[in-house]
Amino acid sequence: MASIVKGESNHEPEYPSIAGVYLNRLEKGMKLQADPTVAYCFDYSLDRILLKHLEVNSPYNTYKYPGLPPGPICVPDKASLEAVLNPDKHGYLFFCASPEMDGTHRFATTLSEHNRNAREFQRALDARRKR
């Protein structure tokens, strides 16, 4: 779990919130759906995770297979280990990179809220590409 938290962000203050999301998902029997596990399947060679990448047949693909992958996807640091041991207690089930592109995330309790956050991030990505 700590390796996935580490793979999600370099913004340490959010590690406990991210860990809390994944622990909430596990508790509810949801798939983790962690992009870093998909990136791991492609040796971290992808610039961006696309829908076609989510179909890769690997036990590390947490979009396809429930629970934790069979092993870590990177070497977790102390902060990510501590985040998993002391996660934030919240009701979040989703998070998405912030459209501010500052390395932070927006957290959501519902899928509709998450989809709204994801659309805002996608618009920010599209605007950045047009520059």
mmCIF file of N, CA and C in Angstrom:
data_model
loop_
_atom_site.group_PDB
_atom_site.id
_atom_site.type_symbol
_atom_site.label_atom_id
_atom_site.label_comp_id
_atom_site.label_asym_id
_atom_site.label_seq_id
_atom_site.Cartn_x
_atom_site.Cartn_y
_atom_site.Cartn_z
ATOM 1 N N MET A 1 0.829 -1.195 0.000
ATOM 2 C CA MET A 1 0.000 0.000 0.000
ATOM 3 C C MET A 1 0.874 1.260 0.000
ATOM 4 N N ALA A 2 1.933 1.276 0.815
ATOM 5 C CA ALA A 2 2.783 2.470 0.900
ATOM 6 C C ALA A 2 3.435 2.777 -0.435
ATOM 7 N N SER A 3 3.770 1.755 -1.209
ATOM 8 C CA SER A 3 4.388 2.014 -2.512
ATOM 9 C C SER A 3 3.392 2.673 -3.466
ATOM 10 N N ILE A 4 2.128 2.325 -3.352
ATOM 11 C CA ILE A 4 1.100 2.955 -4.194
ATOM 12 C C ILE A 4 0.909 4.406 -3.777
ATOM 13 N N VAL A 5 0.858 4.647 -2.479
ATOM 14 C CA VAL A 5 0.744 6.029 -1.983
ATOM 15 C C VAL A 5 1.905 6.854 -2.510
ATOM 16 N N LYS A 6 3.115 6.312 -2.418
ATOM 17 C CA LYS A 6 4.309 7.017 -2.908
ATOM 18 C C LYS A 6 4.202 7.268 -4.413
ATOM 19 N N GLY A 7 3.689 6.284 -5.145
ATOM 20 C CA GLY A 7 3.539 6.423 -6.597
ATOM 21 C C GLY A 7 2.525 7.459 -7.009
ATOM 22 N N GLU A 8 1.588 7.763 -6.139
ATOM 23 C CA GLU A 8 0.526 8.716 -6.471
ATOM 24 C C GLU A 8 0.964 10.172 -6.400
ATOM 25 N N SER A 9 1.909 10.483 -5.532
ATOM 26 C CA SER A 9 2.189 11.890 -5.297
ATOM 27 C C SER A 9 3.587 12.098 -4.736
ATOM 28 N N ASN A 10 4.127 13.260 -4.999
ATOM 29 C CA ASN A 10 5.355 13.707 -4.340
ATOM 30 C C ASN A 10 5.039 14.747 -3.276
ATOM 31 N N HIS A 11 3.765 15.016 -3.090
ATOM 32 C CA HIS A 11 3.315 16.027 -2.127
ATOM 33 C C HIS A 11 3.004 15.331 -0.798
ATOM 34 N N GLU A 12 4.012 15.217 0.050
ATOM 35 C CA GLU A 12 3.902 14.453 1.289
ATOM 36 C C GLU A 12 2.723 14.824 2.182
ATOM 37 N N PRO A 13 2.336 16.109 2.277
ATOM 38 C CA PRO A 13 1.196 16.415 3.152
ATOM 39 C C PRO A 13 -0.093 15.666 2.768
ATOM 40 N N GLU A 14 -0.206 15.219 1.523
ATOM 41 C CA GLU A 14 -1.408 14.500 1.096
ATOM 42 C C GLU A 14 -1.314 12.993 1.274
ATOM 43 N N TYR A 15 -0.153 12.471 1.594
ATOM 44 C CA TYR A 15 -0.004 11.017 1.732
ATOM 45 C C TYR A 15 -1.051 10.402 2.664
ATOM 46 N N PRO A 16 -1.296 10.973 3.859
ATOM 47 C CA PRO A 16 -2.303 10.352 4.728
ATOM 48 C C PRO A 16 -3.717 10.363 4.139
ATOM 49 N N SER A 17 -4.047 11.389 3.372
ATOM 50 C CA SER A 17 -5.369 11.434 2.723
ATOM 51 C C SER A 17 -5.461 10.385 1.627
ATOM 52 N N ILE A 18 -4.399 10.242 0.841
ATOM 53 C CA ILE A 18 -4.368 9.237 -0.223
ATOM 54 C C ILE A 18 -4.457 7.836 0.377
ATOM 55 N N ALA A 19 -3.677 7.587 1.431
ATOM 56 C CA ALA A 19 -3.749 6.290 2.104
ATOM 57 C C ALA A 19 -5.167 6.029 2.608
ATOM 58 N N GLY A 20 -5.808 7.056 3.149
ATOM 59 C CA GLY A 20 -7.174 6.912 3.632
ATOM 60 C C GLY A 20 -8.148 6.527 2.532
ATOM 61 N N VAL A 21 -7.969 7.098 1.340
ATOM 62 C CA VAL A 21 -8.830 6.745 0.208
ATOM 63 C C VAL A 21 -8.687 5.261 -0.099
ATOM 64 N N TYR A 22 -7.453 4.796 -0.226
ATOM 65 C CA TYR A 22 -7.255 3.388 -0.584
ATOM 66 C C TYR A 22 -7.735 2.444 0.507
ATOM 67 N N LEU A 23 -7.548 2.800 1.740
ATOM 68 C CA LEU A 23 -8.052 1.964 2.829
ATOM 69 C C LEU A 23 -9.584 1.968 2.853
ATOM 70 N N ASN A 24 -10.201 3.116 2.567
ATOM 71 C CA ASN A 24 -11.660 3.178 2.462
ATOM 72 C C ASN A 24 -12.166 2.273 1.342
ATOM 73 N N ARG A 25 -11.466 2.285 0.213
ATOM 74 C CA ARG A 25 -11.878 1.437 -0.914
ATOM 75 C C ARG A 25 -11.772 -0.038 -0.542
ATOM 76 N N LEU A 26 -10.663 -0.421 0.072
ATOM 77 C CA LEU A 26 -10.501 -1.820 0.481
ATOM 78 C C LEU A 26 -11.596 -2.231 1.456
ATOM 79 N N GLU A 27 -11.902 -1.357 2.394
ATOM 80 C CA GLU A 27 -12.934 -1.649 3.393
ATOM 81 C C GLU A 27 -14.293 -1.867 2.746
ATOM 82 N N LYS A 28 -14.566 -1.145 1.656
ATOM 83 C CA LYS A 28 -15.854 -1.257 0.961
ATOM 84 C C LYS A 28 -15.848 -2.353 -0.107
ATOM 85 N N GLY A 29 -14.709 -3.019 -0.295
ATOM 86 C CA GLY A 29 -14.625 -4.061 -1.318
ATOM 87 C C GLY A 29 -14.480 -3.515 -2.729
ATOM 88 N N MET A 30 -14.097 -2.261 -2.842
ATOM 89 C CA MET A 30 -13.887 -1.637 -4.156
ATOM 90 C C MET A 30 -12.497 -1.990 -4.677
ATOM 91 N N LYS A 31 -12.333 -1.949 -5.981
ATOM 92 C CA LYS A 31 -10.992 -2.066 -6.560
ATOM 93 C C LYS A 31 -10.225 -0.790 -6.233
ATOM 94 N N LEU A 32 -8.920 -0.912 -6.092
ATOM 95 C CA LEU A 32 -8.100 0.263 -5.769
ATOM 96 C C LEU A 32 -8.061 1.252 -6.922
ATOM 97 N N GLN A 33 -8.035 0.769 -8.157
ATOM 98 C CA GLN A 33 -7.975 1.615 -9.348
ATOM 99 C C GLN A 33 -6.889 2.684 -9.212
ATOM 100 N N ALA A 34 -5.683 2.226 -8.955
ATOM 101 C CA ALA A 34 -4.541 3.119 -8.751
ATOM 102 C C ALA A 34 -3.715 3.231 -10.030
ATOM 103 N N ASP A 35 -3.655 4.435 -10.590
ATOM 104 C CA ASP A 35 -2.877 4.651 -11.811
ATOM 105 C C ASP A 35 -1.418 4.214 -11.691
ATOM 106 N N PRO A 36 -0.740 4.426 -10.555
ATOM 107 C CA PRO A 36 0.664 4.005 -10.486
ATOM 108 C C PRO A 36 0.861 2.503 -10.684
ATOM 109 N N THR A 37 -0.138 1.691 -10.334
ATOM 110 C CA THR A 37 0.021 0.258 -10.556
ATOM 111 C C THR A 37 -0.036 -0.065 -12.047
ATOM 112 N N VAL A 38 -0.824 0.696 -12.794
ATOM 113 C CA VAL A 38 -0.875 0.522 -14.249
ATOM 114 C C VAL A 38 0.429 1.019 -14.868
ATOM 115 N N ALA A 39 0.914 2.147 -14.396
ATOM 116 C CA ALA A 39 2.208 2.659 -14.889
ATOM 117 C C ALA A 39 3.307 1.629 -14.654
ATOM 118 N N TYR A 40 3.278 0.955 -13.518
ATOM 119 C CA TYR A 40 4.252 -0.088 -13.206
ATOM 120 C C TYR A 40 4.209 -1.200 -14.258
ATOM 121 N N CYS A 41 3.014 -1.566 -14.709
ATOM 122 C CA CYS A 41 2.863 -2.609 -15.729
ATOM 123 C C CYS A 41 3.572 -2.239 -17.029
ATOM 124 N N PHE A 42 3.748 -0.957 -17.267
ATOM 125 C CA PHE A 42 4.390 -0.464 -18.486
ATOM 126 C C PHE A 42 5.787 0.099 -18.183
ATOM 127 N N ASP A 43 6.396 -0.381 -17.107
ATOM 128 C CA ASP A 43 7.743 0.054 -16.706
ATOM 129 C C ASP A 43 7.847 1.574 -16.606
ATOM 130 N N TYR A 44 6.776 2.220 -16.176
ATOM 131 C CA TYR A 44 6.723 3.680 -15.984
ATOM 132 C C TYR A 44 7.100 4.441 -17.262
ATOM 133 N N SER A 45 6.799 3.852 -18.412
ATOM 134 C CA SER A 45 7.159 4.484 -19.684
ATOM 135 C C SER A 45 6.053 5.361 -20.257
ATOM 136 N N LEU A 46 4.887 5.388 -19.621
ATOM 137 C CA LEU A 46 3.754 6.155 -20.141
ATOM 138 C C LEU A 46 3.802 7.599 -19.664
ATOM 139 N N ASP A 47 3.500 8.521 -20.583
ATOM 140 C CA ASP A 47 3.347 9.923 -20.196
ATOM 141 C C ASP A 47 2.012 10.134 -19.501
ATOM 142 N N ARG A 48 1.051 9.313 -19.887
ATOM 143 C CA ARG A 48 -0.314 9.454 -19.390
ATOM 144 C C ARG A 48 -1.002 8.104 -19.434
ATOM 145 N N ILE A 49 -1.826 7.828 -18.446
ATOM 146 C CA ILE A 49 -2.606 6.585 -18.421
ATOM 147 C C ILE A 49 -3.893 6.822 -19.201
ATOM 148 N N LEU A 50 -4.105 6.022 -20.238
ATOM 149 C CA LEU A 50 -5.311 6.117 -21.054
ATOM 150 C C LEU A 50 -6.192 4.896 -20.793
ATOM 151 N N LEU A 51 -7.444 4.971 -21.225
ATOM 152 C CA LEU A 51 -8.367 3.856 -21.002
ATOM 153 C C LEU A 51 -7.815 2.541 -21.546
ATOM 154 N N LYS A 52 -7.146 2.575 -22.687
ATOM 155 C CA LYS A 52 -6.613 1.337 -23.263
ATOM 156 C C LYS A 52 -5.563 0.699 -22.341
ATOM 157 N N HIS A 53 -4.856 1.500 -21.572
ATOM 158 C CA HIS A 53 -3.846 0.967 -20.660
ATOM 159 C C HIS A 53 -4.474 0.225 -19.486
ATOM 160 N N LEU A 54 -5.704 0.569 -19.152
ATOM 161 C CA LEU A 54 -6.379 -0.050 -18.015
ATOM 162 C C LEU A 54 -6.759 -1.503 -18.282
ATOM 163 N N GLU A 55 -6.607 -1.943 -19.522
ATOM 164 C CA GLU A 55 -6.942 -3.321 -19.894
ATOM 165 C C GLU A 55 -5.756 -4.270 -19.805
ATOM 166 N N VAL A 56 -4.579 -3.776 -19.473
ATOM 167 C CA VAL A 56 -3.397 -4.645 -19.419
ATOM 168 C C VAL A 56 -3.659 -5.802 -18.449
ATOM 169 N N ASN A 57 -3.321 -7.004 -18.896
ATOM 170 C CA ASN A 57 -3.563 -8.188 -18.077
ATOM 171 C C ASN A 57 -2.348 -8.455 -17.199
ATOM 172 N N SER A 58 -2.404 -7.919 -16.004
ATOM 173 C CA SER A 58 -1.325 -8.085 -15.040
ATOM 174 C C SER A 58 -1.928 -8.105 -13.644
ATOM 175 N N PRO A 59 -1.389 -8.925 -12.748
ATOM 176 C CA PRO A 59 -1.902 -8.907 -11.374
ATOM 177 C C PRO A 59 -1.629 -7.575 -10.672
ATOM 178 N N TYR A 60 -0.786 -6.731 -11.281
ATOM 179 C CA TYR A 60 -0.522 -5.405 -10.728
ATOM 180 C C TYR A 60 -1.550 -4.374 -11.180
ATOM 181 N N ASN A 61 -2.406 -4.740 -12.127
ATOM 182 C CA ASN A 61 -3.419 -3.809 -12.623
ATOM 183 C C ASN A 61 -4.596 -3.779 -11.645
ATOM 184 N N THR A 62 -4.618 -2.765 -10.806
ATOM 185 C CA THR A 62 -5.654 -2.655 -9.777
ATOM 186 C C THR A 62 -6.978 -2.126 -10.331
ATOM 187 N N TYR A 63 -7.034 -1.863 -11.629
ATOM 188 C CA TYR A 63 -8.313 -1.569 -12.277
ATOM 189 C C TYR A 63 -9.016 -2.878 -12.637
ATOM 190 N N LYS A 64 -8.229 -3.918 -12.878
ATOM 191 C CA LYS A 64 -8.777 -5.220 -13.270
ATOM 192 C C LYS A 64 -8.935 -6.180 -12.106
ATOM 193 N N TYR A 65 -8.011 -6.135 -11.191
ATOM 194 C CA TYR A 65 -7.978 -7.120 -10.112
ATOM 195 C C TYR A 65 -8.166 -6.456 -8.749
ATOM 196 N N PRO A 66 -9.001 -7.056 -7.902
ATOM 197 C CA PRO A 66 -9.264 -6.463 -6.581
ATOM 198 C C PRO A 66 -8.099 -6.658 -5.613
ATOM 199 N N GLY A 67 -8.100 -5.871 -4.581
ATOM 200 C CA GLY A 67 -7.095 -5.998 -3.528
ATOM 201 C C GLY A 67 -5.766 -5.384 -3.916
ATOM 202 N N LEU A 68 -4.799 -5.674 -3.090
ATOM 203 C CA LEU A 68 -3.448 -5.159 -3.333
ATOM 204 C C LEU A 68 -2.744 -5.992 -4.388
ATOM 205 N N PRO A 69 -1.813 -5.391 -5.134
ATOM 206 C CA PRO A 69 -1.025 -6.182 -6.075
ATOM 207 C C PRO A 69 -0.122 -7.152 -5.311
ATOM 208 N N PRO A 70 0.503 -8.099 -6.017
ATOM 209 C CA PRO A 70 1.291 -9.125 -5.343
ATOM 210 C C PRO A 70 2.571 -8.627 -4.677
ATOM 211 N N GLY A 71 2.986 -7.423 -4.993
ATOM 212 C CA GLY A 71 4.191 -6.869 -4.388
ATOM 213 C C GLY A 71 4.222 -5.366 -4.567
ATOM 214 N N PRO A 72 5.214 -4.708 -3.987
ATOM 215 C CA PRO A 72 5.308 -3.252 -4.113
ATOM 216 C C PRO A 72 5.651 -2.837 -5.543
ATOM 217 N N ILE A 73 5.277 -1.607 -5.883
ATOM 218 C CA ILE A 73 5.559 -1.069 -7.220
ATOM 219 C C ILE A 73 6.759 -0.126 -7.209
ATOM 220 N N CYS A 74 7.254 0.183 -6.018
ATOM 221 C CA CYS A 74 8.448 1.000 -5.839
ATOM 222 C C CYS A 74 8.888 0.836 -4.389
ATOM 223 N N VAL A 75 9.986 1.454 -4.054
ATOM 224 C CA VAL A 75 10.434 1.434 -2.668
ATOM 225 C C VAL A 75 9.775 2.617 -1.962
ATOM 226 N N PRO A 76 8.873 2.336 -1.022
ATOM 227 C CA PRO A 76 8.204 3.445 -0.339
ATOM 228 C C PRO A 76 9.153 4.163 0.606
ATOM 229 N N ASP A 77 8.929 5.446 0.760
ATOM 230 C CA ASP A 77 9.744 6.216 1.706
ATOM 231 C C ASP A 77 9.072 6.224 3.076
ATOM 232 N N LYS A 78 9.754 6.793 4.037
ATOM 233 C CA LYS A 78 9.251 6.816 5.414
ATOM 234 C C LYS A 78 7.891 7.506 5.504
ATOM 235 N N ALA A 79 7.737 8.621 4.785
ATOM 236 C CA ALA A 79 6.473 9.380 4.850
ATOM 237 C C ALA A 79 5.293 8.557 4.326
ATOM 238 N N SER A 80 5.497 7.793 3.263
ATOM 239 C CA SER A 80 4.386 6.991 2.729
ATOM 240 C C SER A 80 4.081 5.809 3.648
ATOM 241 N N LEU A 81 5.100 5.234 4.259
ATOM 242 C CA LEU A 81 4.873 4.167 5.247
ATOM 243 C C LEU A 81 4.086 4.698 6.446
ATOM 244 N N GLU A 82 4.486 5.853 6.932
ATOM 245 C CA GLU A 82 3.785 6.463 8.073
ATOM 246 C C GLU A 82 2.343 6.822 7.713
ATOM 247 N N ALA A 83 2.133 7.243 6.476
ATOM 248 C CA ALA A 83 0.774 7.598 6.038
ATOM 249 C C ALA A 83 -0.156 6.387 6.075
ATOM 250 N N VAL A 84 0.360 5.230 5.683
ATOM 251 C CA VAL A 84 -0.466 4.021 5.697
ATOM 252 C C VAL A 84 -0.716 3.564 7.137
ATOM 253 N N LEU A 85 0.273 3.746 7.990
ATOM 254 C CA LEU A 85 0.105 3.366 9.394
ATOM 255 C C LEU A 85 -0.784 4.345 10.158
ATOM 256 N N ASN A 86 -0.825 5.604 9.689
ATOM 257 C CA ASN A 86 -1.608 6.664 10.344
ATOM 258 C C ASN A 86 -2.402 7.449 9.305
ATOM 259 N N PRO A 87 -3.319 6.771 8.603
ATOM 260 C CA PRO A 87 -4.055 7.453 7.537
ATOM 261 C C PRO A 87 -5.047 8.475 8.086
ATOM 262 N N ASP A 88 -5.401 9.436 7.246
ATOM 263 C CA ASP A 88 -6.481 10.351 7.592
ATOM 264 C C ASP A 88 -7.777 9.560 7.612
ATOM 265 N N LYS A 89 -8.616 9.878 8.556
ATOM 266 C CA LYS A 89 -9.953 9.268 8.647
ATOM 267 C C LYS A 89 -10.927 10.228 7.979
ATOM 268 N N HIS A 90 -11.480 9.808 6.888
ATOM 269 C CA HIS A 90 -12.406 10.637 6.111
ATOM 270 C C HIS A 90 -13.327 9.731 5.308
ATOM 271 N N GLY A 91 -14.234 10.298 4.580
ATOM 272 C CA GLY A 91 -15.162 9.530 3.762
ATOM 273 C C GLY A 91 -14.808 9.521 2.283
ATOM 274 N N TYR A 92 -13.627 10.011 1.936
ATOM 275 C CA TYR A 92 -13.246 10.077 0.524
ATOM 276 C C TYR A 92 -13.046 8.689 -0.071
ATOM 277 N N LEU A 93 -13.524 8.537 -1.305
ATOM 278 C CA LEU A 93 -13.307 7.309 -2.065
ATOM 279 C C LEU A 93 -12.570 7.572 -3.370
ATOM 280 N N PHE A 94 -12.381 8.844 -3.700
ATOM 281 C CA PHE A 94 -11.802 9.219 -4.985
ATOM 282 C C PHE A 94 -10.865 10.407 -4.818
ATOM 283 N N PHE A 95 -9.917 10.515 -5.741
ATOM 284 C CA PHE A 95 -9.119 11.726 -5.837
ATOM 285 C C PHE A 95 -8.594 11.850 -7.251
ATOM 286 N N CYS A 96 -8.286 13.070 -7.607
ATOM 287 C CA CYS A 96 -7.855 13.406 -8.965
ATOM 288 C C CYS A 96 -6.839 14.532 -8.862
ATOM 289 N N ALA A 97 -5.890 14.536 -9.758
ATOM 290 C CA ALA A 97 -4.912 15.623 -9.783
ATOM 291 C C ALA A 97 -5.639 16.955 -9.914
ATOM 292 N N SER A 98 -5.121 17.947 -9.254
ATOM 293 C CA SER A 98 -5.724 19.275 -9.268
ATOM 294 C C SER A 98 -5.476 19.972 -10.602
ATOM 295 N N PRO A 99 -6.470 20.690 -11.109
ATOM 296 C CA PRO A 99 -6.280 21.438 -12.351
ATOM 297 C C PRO A 99 -5.281 22.587 -12.210
ATOM 298 N N GLU A 100 -4.902 22.913 -10.992
ATOM 299 C CA GLU A 100 -3.880 23.939 -10.788
ATOM 300 C C GLU A 100 -2.492 23.434 -11.173
ATOM 301 N N MET A 101 -2.381 22.111 -11.405
ATOM 302 C CA MET A 101 -1.109 21.494 -11.829
ATOM 303 C C MET A 101 0.018 21.789 -10.841
ATOM 304 N N ASP A 102 -0.314 21.781 -9.565
ATOM 305 C CA ASP A 102 0.676 22.111 -8.539
ATOM 306 C C ASP A 102 1.100 20.894 -7.718
ATOM 307 N N GLY A 103 0.740 19.686 -8.202
ATOM 308 C CA GLY A 103 1.117 18.467 -7.509
ATOM 309 C C GLY A 103 0.157 18.037 -6.417
ATOM 310 N N THR A 104 -0.917 18.804 -6.230
ATOM 311 C CA THR A 104 -1.908 18.438 -5.223
ATOM 312 C C THR A 104 -3.079 17.717 -5.893
ATOM 313 N N HIS A 105 -4.002 17.262 -5.078
ATOM 314 C CA HIS A 105 -5.159 16.518 -5.565
ATOM 315 C C HIS A 105 -6.445 17.100 -5.005
ATOM 316 N N ARG A 106 -7.533 16.794 -5.696
ATOM 317 C CA ARG A 106 -8.869 17.100 -5.191
ATOM 318 C C ARG A 106 -9.509 15.775 -4.788
ATOM 319 N N PHE A 107 -10.064 15.751 -3.606
ATOM 320 C CA PHE A 107 -10.654 14.543 -3.045
ATOM 321 C C PHE A 107 -12.171 14.630 -3.118
ATOM 322 N N ALA A 108 -12.817 13.460 -3.269
ATOM 323 C CA ALA A 108 -14.272 13.429 -3.423
ATOM 324 C C ALA A 108 -14.857 12.210 -2.710
ATOM 325 N N THR A 109 -16.077 12.383 -2.245
ATOM 326 C CA THR A 109 -16.776 11.272 -1.601
ATOM 327 C C THR A 109 -17.684 10.532 -2.575
ATOM 328 N N THR A 110 -18.135 11.221 -3.639
ATOM 329 C CA THR A 110 -19.052 10.588 -4.594
ATOM 330 C C THR A 110 -18.413 10.530 -5.979
ATOM 331 N N LEU A 111 -18.892 9.588 -6.782
ATOM 332 C CA LEU A 111 -18.392 9.460 -8.142
ATOM 333 C C LEU A 111 -18.723 10.700 -8.969
ATOM 334 N N SER A 112 -19.904 11.259 -8.775
ATOM 335 C CA SER A 112 -20.264 12.451 -9.556
ATOM 336 C C SER A 112 -19.336 13.625 -9.220
ATOM 337 N N GLU A 113 -19.008 13.787 -7.961
ATOM 338 C CA GLU A 113 -18.061 14.832 -7.565
ATOM 339 C C GLU A 113 -16.676 14.556 -8.166
ATOM 340 N N HIS A 114 -16.267 13.307 -8.135
ATOM 341 C CA HIS A 114 -14.975 12.930 -8.722
ATOM 342 C C HIS A 114 -14.965 13.199 -10.232
ATOM 343 N N ASN A 115 -16.038 12.826 -10.909
ATOM 344 C CA ASN A 115 -16.107 13.050 -12.353
ATOM 345 C C ASN A 115 -16.021 14.537 -12.682
ATOM 346 N N ARG A 116 -16.631 15.366 -11.868
ATOM 347 C CA ARG A 116 -16.542 16.824 -12.060
ATOM 348 C C ARG A 116 -15.082 17.273 -11.896
ATOM 349 N N ASN A 117 -14.419 16.778 -10.865
ATOM 350 C CA ASN A 117 -13.002 17.116 -10.666
ATOM 351 C C ASN A 117 -12.150 16.640 -11.833
ATOM 352 N N ALA A 118 -12.440 15.441 -12.322
ATOM 353 C CA ALA A 118 -11.679 14.885 -13.440
ATOM 354 C C ALA A 118 -11.876 15.706 -14.710
ATOM 355 N N ARG A 119 -13.104 16.163 -14.946
ATOM 356 C CA ARG A 119 -13.356 17.015 -16.128
ATOM 357 C C ARG A 119 -12.586 18.324 -16.033
ATOM 358 N N GLU A 120 -12.538 18.915 -14.843
ATOM 359 C CA GLU A 120 -11.779 20.155 -14.660
ATOM 360 C C GLU A 120 -10.289 19.922 -14.916
ATOM 361 N N PHE A 121 -9.772 18.818 -14.439
ATOM 362 C CA PHE A 121 -8.369 18.493 -14.685
ATOM 363 C C PHE A 121 -8.124 18.272 -16.181
ATOM 364 N N GLN A 122 -9.037 17.557 -16.842
ATOM 365 C CA GLN A 122 -8.901 17.303 -18.287
ATOM 366 C C GLN A 122 -8.918 18.612 -19.064
ATOM 367 N N ARG A 123 -9.803 19.536 -18.692
ATOM 368 C CA ARG A 123 -9.830 20.846 -19.369
ATOM 369 C C ARG A 123 -8.506 21.584 -19.175
ATOM 370 N N ALA A 124 -7.953 21.498 -17.986
ATOM 371 C CA ALA A 124 -6.660 22.153 -17.724
ATOM 372 C C ALA A 124 -5.548 21.509 -18.552
ATOM 373 N N LEU A 125 -5.580 20.193 -18.678
ATOM 374 C CA LEU A 125 -4.586 19.507 -19.531
ATOM 375 C C LEU A 125 -4.731 19.933 -20.982
ATOM 376 N N ASP A 126 -5.974 19.968 -21.465
ATOM 377 C CA ASP A 126 -6.211 20.371 -22.848
ATOM 378 C C ASP A 126 -5.739 21.799 -23.099
ATOM 379 N N ALA A 127 -6.010 22.692 -22.165
ATOM 380 C CA ALA A 127 -5.585 24.085 -22.310
ATOM 381 C C ALA A 127 -4.064 24.175 -22.329
ATOM 382 N N ARG A 128 -3.421 23.383 -21.534
ATOM 383 C CA ARG A 128 -1.946 23.383 -21.466
ATOM 384 C C ARG A 128 -1.358 22.896 -22.783
ATOM 385 N N ARG A 129 -1.994 21.893 -23.393
ATOM 386 C CA ARG A 129 -1.505 21.353 -24.674
ATOM 387 C C ARG A 129 -1.639 22.361 -25.804
ATOM 388 N N LYS A 130 -2.634 23.235 -25.736
ATOM 389 C CA LYS A 130 -2.875 24.209 -26.802
ATOM 390 C C LYS A 130 -1.877 25.352 -26.789
ATOM 391 N N ARG A 131 -1.141 25.487 -25.686
ATOM 392 C CA ARG A 131 -0.174 26.601 -25.594
ATOM 393 C C ARG A 131 1.001 26.388 -26.491
#
